[in-house]
Coordinates of C-alpha atoms in Angstrom, one line a residue:
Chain A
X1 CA 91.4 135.7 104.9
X2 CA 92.9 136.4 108.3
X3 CA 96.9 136.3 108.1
X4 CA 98.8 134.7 111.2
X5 CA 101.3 137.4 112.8
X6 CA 104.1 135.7 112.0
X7 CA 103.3 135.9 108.0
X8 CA 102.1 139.7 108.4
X9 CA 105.5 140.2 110.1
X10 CA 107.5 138.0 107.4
X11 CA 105.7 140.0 104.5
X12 CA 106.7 143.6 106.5
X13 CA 110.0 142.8 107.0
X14 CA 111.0 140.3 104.8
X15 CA 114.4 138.1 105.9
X16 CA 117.3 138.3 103.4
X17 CA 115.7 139.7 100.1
X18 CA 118.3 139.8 97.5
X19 CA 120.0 138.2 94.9
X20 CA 123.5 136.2 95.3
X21 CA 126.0 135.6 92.1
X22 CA 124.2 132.4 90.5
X23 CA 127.5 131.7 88.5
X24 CA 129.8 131.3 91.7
X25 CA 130.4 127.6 92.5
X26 CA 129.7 128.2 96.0
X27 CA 125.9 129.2 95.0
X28 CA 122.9 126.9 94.1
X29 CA 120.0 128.5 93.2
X30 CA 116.2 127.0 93.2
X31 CA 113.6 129.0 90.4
X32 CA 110.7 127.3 91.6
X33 CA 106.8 128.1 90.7
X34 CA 105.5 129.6 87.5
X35 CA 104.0 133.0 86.9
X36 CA 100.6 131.6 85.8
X37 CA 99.8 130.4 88.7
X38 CA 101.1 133.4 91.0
X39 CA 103.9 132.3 92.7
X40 CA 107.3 132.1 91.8
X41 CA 110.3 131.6 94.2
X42 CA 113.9 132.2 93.8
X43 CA 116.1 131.1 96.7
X44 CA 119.8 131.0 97.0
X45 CA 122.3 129.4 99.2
X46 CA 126.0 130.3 99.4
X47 CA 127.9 127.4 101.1
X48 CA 131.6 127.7 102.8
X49 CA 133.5 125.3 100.8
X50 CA 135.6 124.7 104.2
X51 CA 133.0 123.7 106.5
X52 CA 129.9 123.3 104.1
X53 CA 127.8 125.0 106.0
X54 CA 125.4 127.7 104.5
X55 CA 126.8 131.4 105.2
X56 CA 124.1 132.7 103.4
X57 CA 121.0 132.9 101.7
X58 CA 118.7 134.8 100.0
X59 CA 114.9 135.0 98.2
X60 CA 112.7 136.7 96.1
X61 CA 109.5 135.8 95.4
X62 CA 106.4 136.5 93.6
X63 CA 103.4 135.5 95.1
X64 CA 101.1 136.3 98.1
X65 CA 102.0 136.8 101.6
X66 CA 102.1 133.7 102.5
X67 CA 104.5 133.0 99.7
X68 CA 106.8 135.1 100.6
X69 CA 106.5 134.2 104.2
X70 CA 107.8 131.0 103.7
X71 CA 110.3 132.1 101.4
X72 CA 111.9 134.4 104.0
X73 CA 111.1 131.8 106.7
X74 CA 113.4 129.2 104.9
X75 CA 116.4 131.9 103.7
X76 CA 116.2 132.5 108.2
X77 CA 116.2 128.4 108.9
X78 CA 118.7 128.0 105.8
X79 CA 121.7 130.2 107.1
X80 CA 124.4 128.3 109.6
X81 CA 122.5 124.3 108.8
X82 CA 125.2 122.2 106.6
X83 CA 123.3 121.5 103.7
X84 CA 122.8 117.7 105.0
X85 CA 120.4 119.3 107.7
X86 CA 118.9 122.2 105.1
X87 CA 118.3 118.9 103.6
X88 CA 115.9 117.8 106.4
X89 CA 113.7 120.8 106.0
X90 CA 110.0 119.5 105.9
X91 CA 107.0 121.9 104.4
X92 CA 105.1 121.3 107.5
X93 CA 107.3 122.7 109.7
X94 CA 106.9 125.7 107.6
X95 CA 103.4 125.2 108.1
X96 CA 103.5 124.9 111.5
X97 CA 105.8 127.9 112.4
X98 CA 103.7 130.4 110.3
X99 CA 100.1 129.0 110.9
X100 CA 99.4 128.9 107.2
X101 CA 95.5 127.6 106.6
X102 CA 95.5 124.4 104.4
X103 CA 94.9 126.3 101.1
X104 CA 98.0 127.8 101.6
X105 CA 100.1 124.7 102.3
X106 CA 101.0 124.8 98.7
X107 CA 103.5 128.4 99.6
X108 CA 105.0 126.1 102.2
X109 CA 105.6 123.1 99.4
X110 CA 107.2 125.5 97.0
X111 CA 109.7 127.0 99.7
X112 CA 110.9 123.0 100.8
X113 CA 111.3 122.8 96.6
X114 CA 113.0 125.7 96.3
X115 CA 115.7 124.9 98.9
X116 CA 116.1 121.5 97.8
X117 CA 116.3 123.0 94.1
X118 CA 119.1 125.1 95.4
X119 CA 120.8 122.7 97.4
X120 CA 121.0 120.1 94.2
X121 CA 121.8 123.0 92.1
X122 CA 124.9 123.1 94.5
X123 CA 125.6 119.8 94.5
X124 CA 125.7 119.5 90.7
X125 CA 128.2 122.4 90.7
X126 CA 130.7 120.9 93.3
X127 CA 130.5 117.9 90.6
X128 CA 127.9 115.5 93.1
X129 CA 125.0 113.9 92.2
X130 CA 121.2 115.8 92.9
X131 CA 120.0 114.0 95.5
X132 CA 116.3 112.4 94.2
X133 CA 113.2 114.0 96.2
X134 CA 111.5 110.9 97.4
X135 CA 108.5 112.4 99.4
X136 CA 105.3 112.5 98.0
X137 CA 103.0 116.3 99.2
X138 CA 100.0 115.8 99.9
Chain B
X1 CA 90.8 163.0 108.3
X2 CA 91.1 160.0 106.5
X3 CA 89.8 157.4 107.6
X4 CA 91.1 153.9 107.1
X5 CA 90.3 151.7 105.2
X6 CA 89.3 153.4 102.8
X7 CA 86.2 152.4 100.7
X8 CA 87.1 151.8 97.3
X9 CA 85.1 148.6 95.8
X10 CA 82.1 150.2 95.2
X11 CA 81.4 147.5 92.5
X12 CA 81.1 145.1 95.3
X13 CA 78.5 147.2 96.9
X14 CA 77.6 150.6 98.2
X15 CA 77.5 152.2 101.6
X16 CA 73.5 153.5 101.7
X17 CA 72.8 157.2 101.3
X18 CA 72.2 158.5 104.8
X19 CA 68.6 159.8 102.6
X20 CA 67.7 156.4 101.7
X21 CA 67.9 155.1 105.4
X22 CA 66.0 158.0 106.9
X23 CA 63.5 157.2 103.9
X24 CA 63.6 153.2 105.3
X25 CA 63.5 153.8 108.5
X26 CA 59.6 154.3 109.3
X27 CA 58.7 151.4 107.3
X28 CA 60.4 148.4 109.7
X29 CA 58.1 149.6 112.6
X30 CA 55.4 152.5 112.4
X31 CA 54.4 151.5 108.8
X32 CA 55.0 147.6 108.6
X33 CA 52.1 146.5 107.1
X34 CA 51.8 143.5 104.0
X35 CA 51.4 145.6 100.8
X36 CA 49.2 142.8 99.9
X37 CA 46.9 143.0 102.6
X38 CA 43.6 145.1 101.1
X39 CA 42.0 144.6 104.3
X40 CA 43.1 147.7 106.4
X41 CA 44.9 150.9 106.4
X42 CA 48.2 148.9 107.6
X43 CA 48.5 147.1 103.8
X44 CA 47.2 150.2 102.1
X45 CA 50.0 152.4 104.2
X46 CA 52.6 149.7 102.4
X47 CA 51.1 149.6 99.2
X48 CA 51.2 153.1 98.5
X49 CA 54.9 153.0 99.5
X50 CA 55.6 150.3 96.9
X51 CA 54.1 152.0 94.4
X52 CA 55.5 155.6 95.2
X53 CA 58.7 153.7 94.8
X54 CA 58.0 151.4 92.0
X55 CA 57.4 154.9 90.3
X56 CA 60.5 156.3 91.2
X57 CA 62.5 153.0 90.3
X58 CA 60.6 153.1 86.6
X59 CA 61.4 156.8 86.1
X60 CA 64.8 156.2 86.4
X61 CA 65.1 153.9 83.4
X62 CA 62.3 155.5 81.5
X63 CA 59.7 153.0 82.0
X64 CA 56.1 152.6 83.3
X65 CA 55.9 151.5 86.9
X66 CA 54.1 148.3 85.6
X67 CA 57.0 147.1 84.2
X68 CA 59.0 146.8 87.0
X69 CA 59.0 143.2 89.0
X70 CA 60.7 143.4 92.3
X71 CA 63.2 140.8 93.4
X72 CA 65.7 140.2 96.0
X73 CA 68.6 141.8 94.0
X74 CA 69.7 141.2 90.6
X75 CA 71.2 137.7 90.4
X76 CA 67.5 136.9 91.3
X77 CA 66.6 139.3 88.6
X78 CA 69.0 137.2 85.9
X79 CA 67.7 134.1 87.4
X80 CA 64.3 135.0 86.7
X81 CA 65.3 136.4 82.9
X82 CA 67.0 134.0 81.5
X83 CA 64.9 130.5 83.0
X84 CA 61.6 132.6 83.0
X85 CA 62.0 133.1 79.2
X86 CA 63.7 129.8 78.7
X87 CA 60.6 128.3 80.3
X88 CA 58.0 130.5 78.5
X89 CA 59.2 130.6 75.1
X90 CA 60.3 126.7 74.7
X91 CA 57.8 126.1 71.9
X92 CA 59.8 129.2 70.1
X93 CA 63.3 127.3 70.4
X94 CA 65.6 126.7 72.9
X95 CA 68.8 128.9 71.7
X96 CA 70.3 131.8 74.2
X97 CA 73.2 134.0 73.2
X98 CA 75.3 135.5 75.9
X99 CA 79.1 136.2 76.6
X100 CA 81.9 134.8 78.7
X101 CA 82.4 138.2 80.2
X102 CA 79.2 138.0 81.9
X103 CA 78.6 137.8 85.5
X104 CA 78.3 134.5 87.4
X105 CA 74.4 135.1 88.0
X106 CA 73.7 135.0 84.1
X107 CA 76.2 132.1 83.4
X108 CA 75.6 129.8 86.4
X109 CA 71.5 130.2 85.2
X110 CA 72.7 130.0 81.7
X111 CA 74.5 126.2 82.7
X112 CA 71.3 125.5 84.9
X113 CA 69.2 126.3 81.6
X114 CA 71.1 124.2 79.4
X115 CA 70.8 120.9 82.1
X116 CA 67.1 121.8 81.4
X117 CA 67.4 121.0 77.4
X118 CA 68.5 124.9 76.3
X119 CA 71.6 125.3 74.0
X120 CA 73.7 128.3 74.7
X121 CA 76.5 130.2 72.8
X122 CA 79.1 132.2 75.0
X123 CA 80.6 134.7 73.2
X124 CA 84.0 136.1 73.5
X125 CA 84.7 139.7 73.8
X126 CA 87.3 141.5 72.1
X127 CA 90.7 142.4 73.5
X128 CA 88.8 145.5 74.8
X129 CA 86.1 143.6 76.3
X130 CA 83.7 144.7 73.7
X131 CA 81.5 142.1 72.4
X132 CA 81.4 142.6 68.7
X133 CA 77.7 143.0 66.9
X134 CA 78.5 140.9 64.3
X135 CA 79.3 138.1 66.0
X136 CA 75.6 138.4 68.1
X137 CA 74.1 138.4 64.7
X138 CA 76.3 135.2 63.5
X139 CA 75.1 133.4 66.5
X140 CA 71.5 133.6 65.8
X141 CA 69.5 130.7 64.7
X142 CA 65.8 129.9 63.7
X143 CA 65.7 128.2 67.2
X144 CA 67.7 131.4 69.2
X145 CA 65.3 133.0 71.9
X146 CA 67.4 135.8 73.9
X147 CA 70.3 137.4 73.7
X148 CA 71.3 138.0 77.4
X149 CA 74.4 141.0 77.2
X150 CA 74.9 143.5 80.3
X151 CA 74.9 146.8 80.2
X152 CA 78.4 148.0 82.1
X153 CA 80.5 144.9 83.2
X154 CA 81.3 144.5 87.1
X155 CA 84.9 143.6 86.5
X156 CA 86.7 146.3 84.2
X157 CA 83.3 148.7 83.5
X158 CA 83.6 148.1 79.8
X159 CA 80.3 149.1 78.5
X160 CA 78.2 147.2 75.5
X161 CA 76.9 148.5 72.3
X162 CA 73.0 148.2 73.9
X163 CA 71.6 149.9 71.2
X164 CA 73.3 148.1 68.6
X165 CA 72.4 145.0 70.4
X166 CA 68.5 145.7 70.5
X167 CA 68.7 146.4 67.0
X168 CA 70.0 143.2 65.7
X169 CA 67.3 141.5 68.6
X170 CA 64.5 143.1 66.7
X171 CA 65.3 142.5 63.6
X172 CA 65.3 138.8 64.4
X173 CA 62.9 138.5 66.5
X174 CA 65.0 137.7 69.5
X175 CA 64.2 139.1 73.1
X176 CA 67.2 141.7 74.4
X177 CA 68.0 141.0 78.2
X178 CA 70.7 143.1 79.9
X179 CA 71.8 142.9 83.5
X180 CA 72.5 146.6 83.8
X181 CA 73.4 146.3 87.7
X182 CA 76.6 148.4 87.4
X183 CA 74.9 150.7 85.0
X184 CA 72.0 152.1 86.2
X185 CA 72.0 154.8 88.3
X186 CA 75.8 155.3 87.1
X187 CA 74.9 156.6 83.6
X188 CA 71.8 157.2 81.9
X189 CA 70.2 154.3 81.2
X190 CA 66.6 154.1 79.5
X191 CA 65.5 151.2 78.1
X192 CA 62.7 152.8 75.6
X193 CA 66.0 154.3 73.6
X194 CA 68.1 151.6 74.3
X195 CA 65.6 149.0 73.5
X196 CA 65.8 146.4 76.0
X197 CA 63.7 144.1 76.4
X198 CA 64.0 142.9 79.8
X199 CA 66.7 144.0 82.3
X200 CA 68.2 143.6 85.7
X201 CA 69.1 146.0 88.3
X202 CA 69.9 146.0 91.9
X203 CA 69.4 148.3 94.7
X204 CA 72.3 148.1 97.0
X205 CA 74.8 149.0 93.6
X206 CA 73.2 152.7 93.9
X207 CA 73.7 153.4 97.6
X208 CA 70.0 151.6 98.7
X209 CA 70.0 148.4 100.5
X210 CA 71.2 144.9 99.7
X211 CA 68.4 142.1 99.4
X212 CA 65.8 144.7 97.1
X213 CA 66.6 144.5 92.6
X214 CA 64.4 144.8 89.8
X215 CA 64.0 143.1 86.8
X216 CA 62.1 145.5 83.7
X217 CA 59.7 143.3 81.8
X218 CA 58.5 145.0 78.8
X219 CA 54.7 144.8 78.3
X220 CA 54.4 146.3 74.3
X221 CA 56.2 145.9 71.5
X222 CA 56.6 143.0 72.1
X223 CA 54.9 142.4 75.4
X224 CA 57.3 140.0 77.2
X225 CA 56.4 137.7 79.9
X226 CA 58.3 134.9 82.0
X227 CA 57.8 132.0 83.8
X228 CA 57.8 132.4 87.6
X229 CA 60.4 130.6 89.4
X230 CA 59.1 131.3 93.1
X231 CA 55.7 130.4 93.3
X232 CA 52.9 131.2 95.8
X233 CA 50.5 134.3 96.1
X234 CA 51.0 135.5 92.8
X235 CA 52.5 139.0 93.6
X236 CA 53.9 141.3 90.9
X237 CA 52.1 140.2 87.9
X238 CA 52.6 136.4 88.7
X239 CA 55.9 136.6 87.6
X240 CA 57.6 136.7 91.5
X241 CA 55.6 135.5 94.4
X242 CA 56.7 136.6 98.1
X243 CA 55.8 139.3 100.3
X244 CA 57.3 142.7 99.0
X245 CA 60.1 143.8 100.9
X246 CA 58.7 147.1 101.8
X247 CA 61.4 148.8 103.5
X248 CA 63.5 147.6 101.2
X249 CA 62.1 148.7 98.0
X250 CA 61.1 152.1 99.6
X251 CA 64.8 152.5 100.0
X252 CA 65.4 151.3 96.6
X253 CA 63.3 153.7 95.2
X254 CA 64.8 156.6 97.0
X255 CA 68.1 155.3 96.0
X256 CA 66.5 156.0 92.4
X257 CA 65.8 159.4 92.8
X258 CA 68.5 160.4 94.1
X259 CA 70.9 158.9 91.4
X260 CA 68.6 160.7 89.0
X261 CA 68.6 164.0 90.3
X262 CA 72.7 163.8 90.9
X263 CA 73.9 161.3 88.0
X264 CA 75.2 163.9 85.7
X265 CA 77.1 165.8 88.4
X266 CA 77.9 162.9 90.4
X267 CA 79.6 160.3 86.8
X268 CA 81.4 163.8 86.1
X269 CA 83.2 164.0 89.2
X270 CA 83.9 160.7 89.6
X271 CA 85.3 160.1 85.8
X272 CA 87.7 162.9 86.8
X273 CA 88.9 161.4 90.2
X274 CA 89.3 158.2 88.4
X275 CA 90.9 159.7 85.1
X276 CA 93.2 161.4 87.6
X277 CA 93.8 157.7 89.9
X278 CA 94.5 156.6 86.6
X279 CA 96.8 158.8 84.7
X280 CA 98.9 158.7 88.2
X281 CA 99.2 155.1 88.3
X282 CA 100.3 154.8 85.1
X283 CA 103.3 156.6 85.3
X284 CA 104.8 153.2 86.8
X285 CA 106.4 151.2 84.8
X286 CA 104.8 148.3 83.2
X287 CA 101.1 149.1 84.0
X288 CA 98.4 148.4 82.1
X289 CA 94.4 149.2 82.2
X290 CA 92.5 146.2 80.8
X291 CA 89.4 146.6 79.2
X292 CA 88.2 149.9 76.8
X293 CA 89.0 153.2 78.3
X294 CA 86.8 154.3 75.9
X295 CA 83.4 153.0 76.1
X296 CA 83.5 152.3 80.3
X297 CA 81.9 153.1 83.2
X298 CA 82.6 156.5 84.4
X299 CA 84.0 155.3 88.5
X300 CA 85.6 151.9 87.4
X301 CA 89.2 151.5 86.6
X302 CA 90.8 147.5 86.6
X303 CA 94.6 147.8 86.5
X304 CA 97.7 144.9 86.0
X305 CA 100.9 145.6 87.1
X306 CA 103.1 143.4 85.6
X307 CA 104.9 141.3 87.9
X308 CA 103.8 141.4 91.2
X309 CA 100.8 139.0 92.6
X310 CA 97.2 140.2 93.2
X311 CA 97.2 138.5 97.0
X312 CA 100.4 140.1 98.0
X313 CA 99.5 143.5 96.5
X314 CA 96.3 143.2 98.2
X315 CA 98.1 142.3 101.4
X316 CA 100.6 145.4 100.9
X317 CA 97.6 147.7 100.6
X318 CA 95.8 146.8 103.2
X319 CA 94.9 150.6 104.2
X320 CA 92.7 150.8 101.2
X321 CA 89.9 148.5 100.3
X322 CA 89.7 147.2 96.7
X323 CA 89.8 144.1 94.9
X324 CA 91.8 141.9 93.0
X325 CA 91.7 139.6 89.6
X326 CA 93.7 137.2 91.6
X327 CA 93.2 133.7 92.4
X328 CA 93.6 133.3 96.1
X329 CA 91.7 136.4 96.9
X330 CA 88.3 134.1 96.7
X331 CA 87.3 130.7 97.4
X332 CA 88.6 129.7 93.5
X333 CA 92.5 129.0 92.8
X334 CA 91.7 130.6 89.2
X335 CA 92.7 134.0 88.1
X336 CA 89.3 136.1 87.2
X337 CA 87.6 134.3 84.1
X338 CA 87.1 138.4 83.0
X339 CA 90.4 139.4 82.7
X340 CA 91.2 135.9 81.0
X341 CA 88.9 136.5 78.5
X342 CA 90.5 139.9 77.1
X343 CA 93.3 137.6 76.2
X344 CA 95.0 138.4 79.7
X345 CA 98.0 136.1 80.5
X346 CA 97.3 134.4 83.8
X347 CA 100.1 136.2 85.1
X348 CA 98.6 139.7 84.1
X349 CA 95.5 138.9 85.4
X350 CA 96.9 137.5 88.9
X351 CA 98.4 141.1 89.2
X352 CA 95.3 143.4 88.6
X353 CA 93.4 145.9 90.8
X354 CA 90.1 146.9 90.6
X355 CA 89.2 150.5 91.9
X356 CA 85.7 151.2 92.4
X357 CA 84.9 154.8 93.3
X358 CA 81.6 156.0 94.8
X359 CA 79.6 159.0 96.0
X360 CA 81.1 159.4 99.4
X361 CA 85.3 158.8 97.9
X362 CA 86.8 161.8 97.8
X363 CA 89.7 163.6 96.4
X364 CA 91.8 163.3 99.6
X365 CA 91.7 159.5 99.5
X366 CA 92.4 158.9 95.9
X367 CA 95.3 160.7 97.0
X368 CA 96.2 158.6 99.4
X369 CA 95.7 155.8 97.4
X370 CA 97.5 157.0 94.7
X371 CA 100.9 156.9 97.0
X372 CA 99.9 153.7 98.5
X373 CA 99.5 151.4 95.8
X374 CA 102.6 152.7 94.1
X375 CA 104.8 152.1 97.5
X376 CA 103.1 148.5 97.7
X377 CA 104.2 147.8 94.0
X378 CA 107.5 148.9 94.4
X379 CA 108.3 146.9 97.5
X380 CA 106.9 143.6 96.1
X381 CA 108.6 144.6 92.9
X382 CA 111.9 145.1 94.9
X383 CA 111.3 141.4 96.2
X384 CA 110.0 139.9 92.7
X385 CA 112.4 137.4 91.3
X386 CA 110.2 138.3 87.8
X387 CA 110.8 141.9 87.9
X388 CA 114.3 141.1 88.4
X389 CA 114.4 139.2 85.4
X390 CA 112.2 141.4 83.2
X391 CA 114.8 144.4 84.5
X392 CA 117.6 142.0 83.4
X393 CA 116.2 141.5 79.9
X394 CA 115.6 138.4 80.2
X395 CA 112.0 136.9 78.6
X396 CA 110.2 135.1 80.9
X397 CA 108.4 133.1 78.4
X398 CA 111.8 131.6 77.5
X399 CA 112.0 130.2 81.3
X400 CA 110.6 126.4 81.7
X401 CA 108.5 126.7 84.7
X402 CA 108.1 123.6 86.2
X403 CA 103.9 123.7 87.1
X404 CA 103.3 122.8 91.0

């Protein structure tokens, strides 16, 4: 299978690879995937308690390149949104930016997951409720 | 000089011999008469190709050219084994024996057979990928026709007990068909010794063309026959109708000879490149090589490393061409059914590589690919949330993944 550039360059240099602390209260943290089926992703946020905007964030993922693509994608789109707007983030954009074929929409799904994983993760440590994931992936 | 990629899935297939083309060549033009016409010197021309090579394909395996039925490659060959016997020895029973670790060509006819009213028991290898005799015995029944078991598998090169097979297949009464594809021409293979009863073999494995196989069809003890499943002129014995492919199987049969004349030299250098591909390899952490490193083909080598994903290690060694146990790597979202049949975890067998070495690799480029497949690891080890948490202690079959 033929990759787009924009996942060979994503897989080459990966975005933001790295691990933040997952106990600070500023962190949430989204484990998404399972081994057995060959993807897992791990995605970080670190939000400034002043502004709540997201200073940082980071991945690592198991998976193909396409995987990891939208992992590193989504750390880039993450940084400087409040985490209302990281909220917003749709799998087809993901799609769409990266040119992934349809029987790799899947690595797009995980990555809008594992940012709202992260972002509920946060939430539940500043003492908010997770907010529910309404939309249905087809 | 390298150049890239390089070649290394020679159990997908084989670049031809630069002697089996030259061999080929006359018979697409100057010589490209029907072998079956008896009319003129343009048929006769062709049929003495065919059966100069029909006698250098039988040589190879031991055999008399008159056992040897040729097909358009070796799924053909299984296809023709395992319905052909189905259909001709239904008043005998119905029963076939084979194993899980098989390849698609044997199972997919094996499922087809079964529609058709035949039962079948798939047997599962050991850990090793060995199928164990006793079990083959076990499995036999009054009503139990064939055993169908190959000879080297395609996946991790484990190689069966064909001898032990044939025994039990005789003393039963049972026919012994073996699709030796990734066997012959590899290692000595001679189906006299080994007592096979039928067996499948393909041309393009052994550096001849693609579209040109064989299957053996033993004619004494016990003379074996099958039912045709192309019908029309009644070409080679009845048993496959279609006009021979004579530049094909003249290639095939120099692709014969020349693995006979160079097999010894050829499986010793290659089980040395690959011991040495191998051994290097292995020095990283958390790799393992699935299947017996015992009993295995002598250019095959099928390697997990542990937490990184076939697809992106694929993608990350792009400079050198292999293949992987992965899911996403064909059309199927499952991990290879081979691998999960030693026992594999899906996870090991999402993160295996399969070298294939051949007759034209060479020591330069297992070099090469020695230092590339460990860089590629690394990195996607370096990015693997998995590898992070083995390297942390933590046990990832305490983790609740949530399934996607």
């Amino acid at each position: 299978m033929a990759y787009s550039e924009k996942v060979i360059d994503h897989y080459q240099n990966p975005r933001n690879i790295g691990t933040l602390d997952k106990d600070s209260k500023a962190v949430g943290t989204g484990l998404v995937g399972a081994p057995e089926c060959g993807d897992v992703m791990r995605l970080q946020i670190e939000v400034d308690d002043t502004t709540g905007i997201i200073k940082d964030a980071k991945f690592k993922t198991f998976g193909c390149g396409s995987a990891i693509a939208s992992s590193s994608l989504a750390t880039e789109w993450l940084k400087g949104k409040s985490v209302n707007e990281a909220m917003e983030i749709d799998n087809m954009d993901i799609v769409e930016e990266l040119a992934l074929p349809p029987v790799k929409i899947h690595c797009s799904v995980l990555a809008e997951d594992a940012i709202k994983t992260a972002i509920n993760d946060y939430r539940v440590k500043q003492g908010l409720e997770p907010i529910e994931d309404t939309k249905k992936h087809y | 000089m390298l150049n890239f990629p390089i070649y290394l899935d020679n159990n997908a297939t084989t670049p031809m011999d630069p002697r089996v083309l030259e061999a080929m060549l006359p018979y697409f033009n100057e010589r490209f008469g029907n072998a079956a016409s008896r009319n003129h010197s343009f048929g006769w021309t062709a049929e003495e190709a065919v059966d100069y090579a029909r006698e250098q394909v039988a040589r190879l395996i031991n055999t008399s050219s008159k056992e040897i039925i040729f097909t358009s490659g070796a799924t053909e060959s299984d296809n023709l084994a395992i319905k052909g016997v189905f259909e001709m020895y239904a008043s005998k029973g119905n029963h076939i024996i084979t194993a899980t670790t098989e390849h698609k060509a044997i199972l997919d006819a094996c499922k087809k057979a079964e529609k058709m009213g035949a039962e079948v028991t798939y047997l599962s290898p050991a850990e090793n990928g060995i199928i164990s005799l006793q079990d083959i015995e076990n499995a036999i029944t009054d009503k139990t026709i064939l055993i169908s078991i190959m000879h080297g598998n395609n996946e991790i090169g484990v190689l069966q007990d064909m001898k032990g097979i044939s025994a039990i297949a005789k003393k039963h009464g049972v026919l012994f068909h073996s699709d030796a594809t990734q066997a012959v021409g590899k290692i000595p293979v001679d189906v006299i010794a080994d007592g096979i009863d039928l067996m499948s073999f393909s041309a393009h494995k052994m550096y001849g063309p693609k579209g040109v196989g064989a299957l053996y069809v033993r004619r004494k003890n016990p003379r074996v026959k099958v039912t045709s499943q192309m019908d029309g002129g009644g070409h080679e014995r009845g048993m496959r109708s279609g006009t021979l492919n004579v530049p094909g199987i003249v290639g095939f049969g120099k692709a014969c000879e020349i693995s006979q004349n160079e097999m010894a030299e050829e499986a010793a250098r290659l089980s040395k490149m690959r011991d040495r591909l191998e051994k290097e390899l292995l020095t990283m952490e958390e790799a393992y090589v699935n299947g017996s490193v015992e009993h295995r083909l002598p250019h095959v080598s099928n390697i997990s490393f542990k937490f990184v994903e076939g697809e992106g290690l694929m993608m990350g060694t792009k400079d050198i061409a292999v293949s992987s146990g992965s899911a996403c790597t064909s059309a199927s979202l499952e991990p290879s059914y081979v691998l999960k049949s030693l026992g594999l975890d899906d996870e090991l067998a999402h993160s295996s590589l399969r070298f294939g070495l051949g007759r034209f690799t060479t020591d330069e480029e297992v070099d090469f690919a020695i230092d590339h497949v460990k860089k590629a690891v690394n990195k996607l080890r370096d990015m693997s949330p998995l590898w992070e948490m083995f390297k942390d202690g933590i046990d990832l079959k305490s983790i609740e993944w949530a399934e996607h």
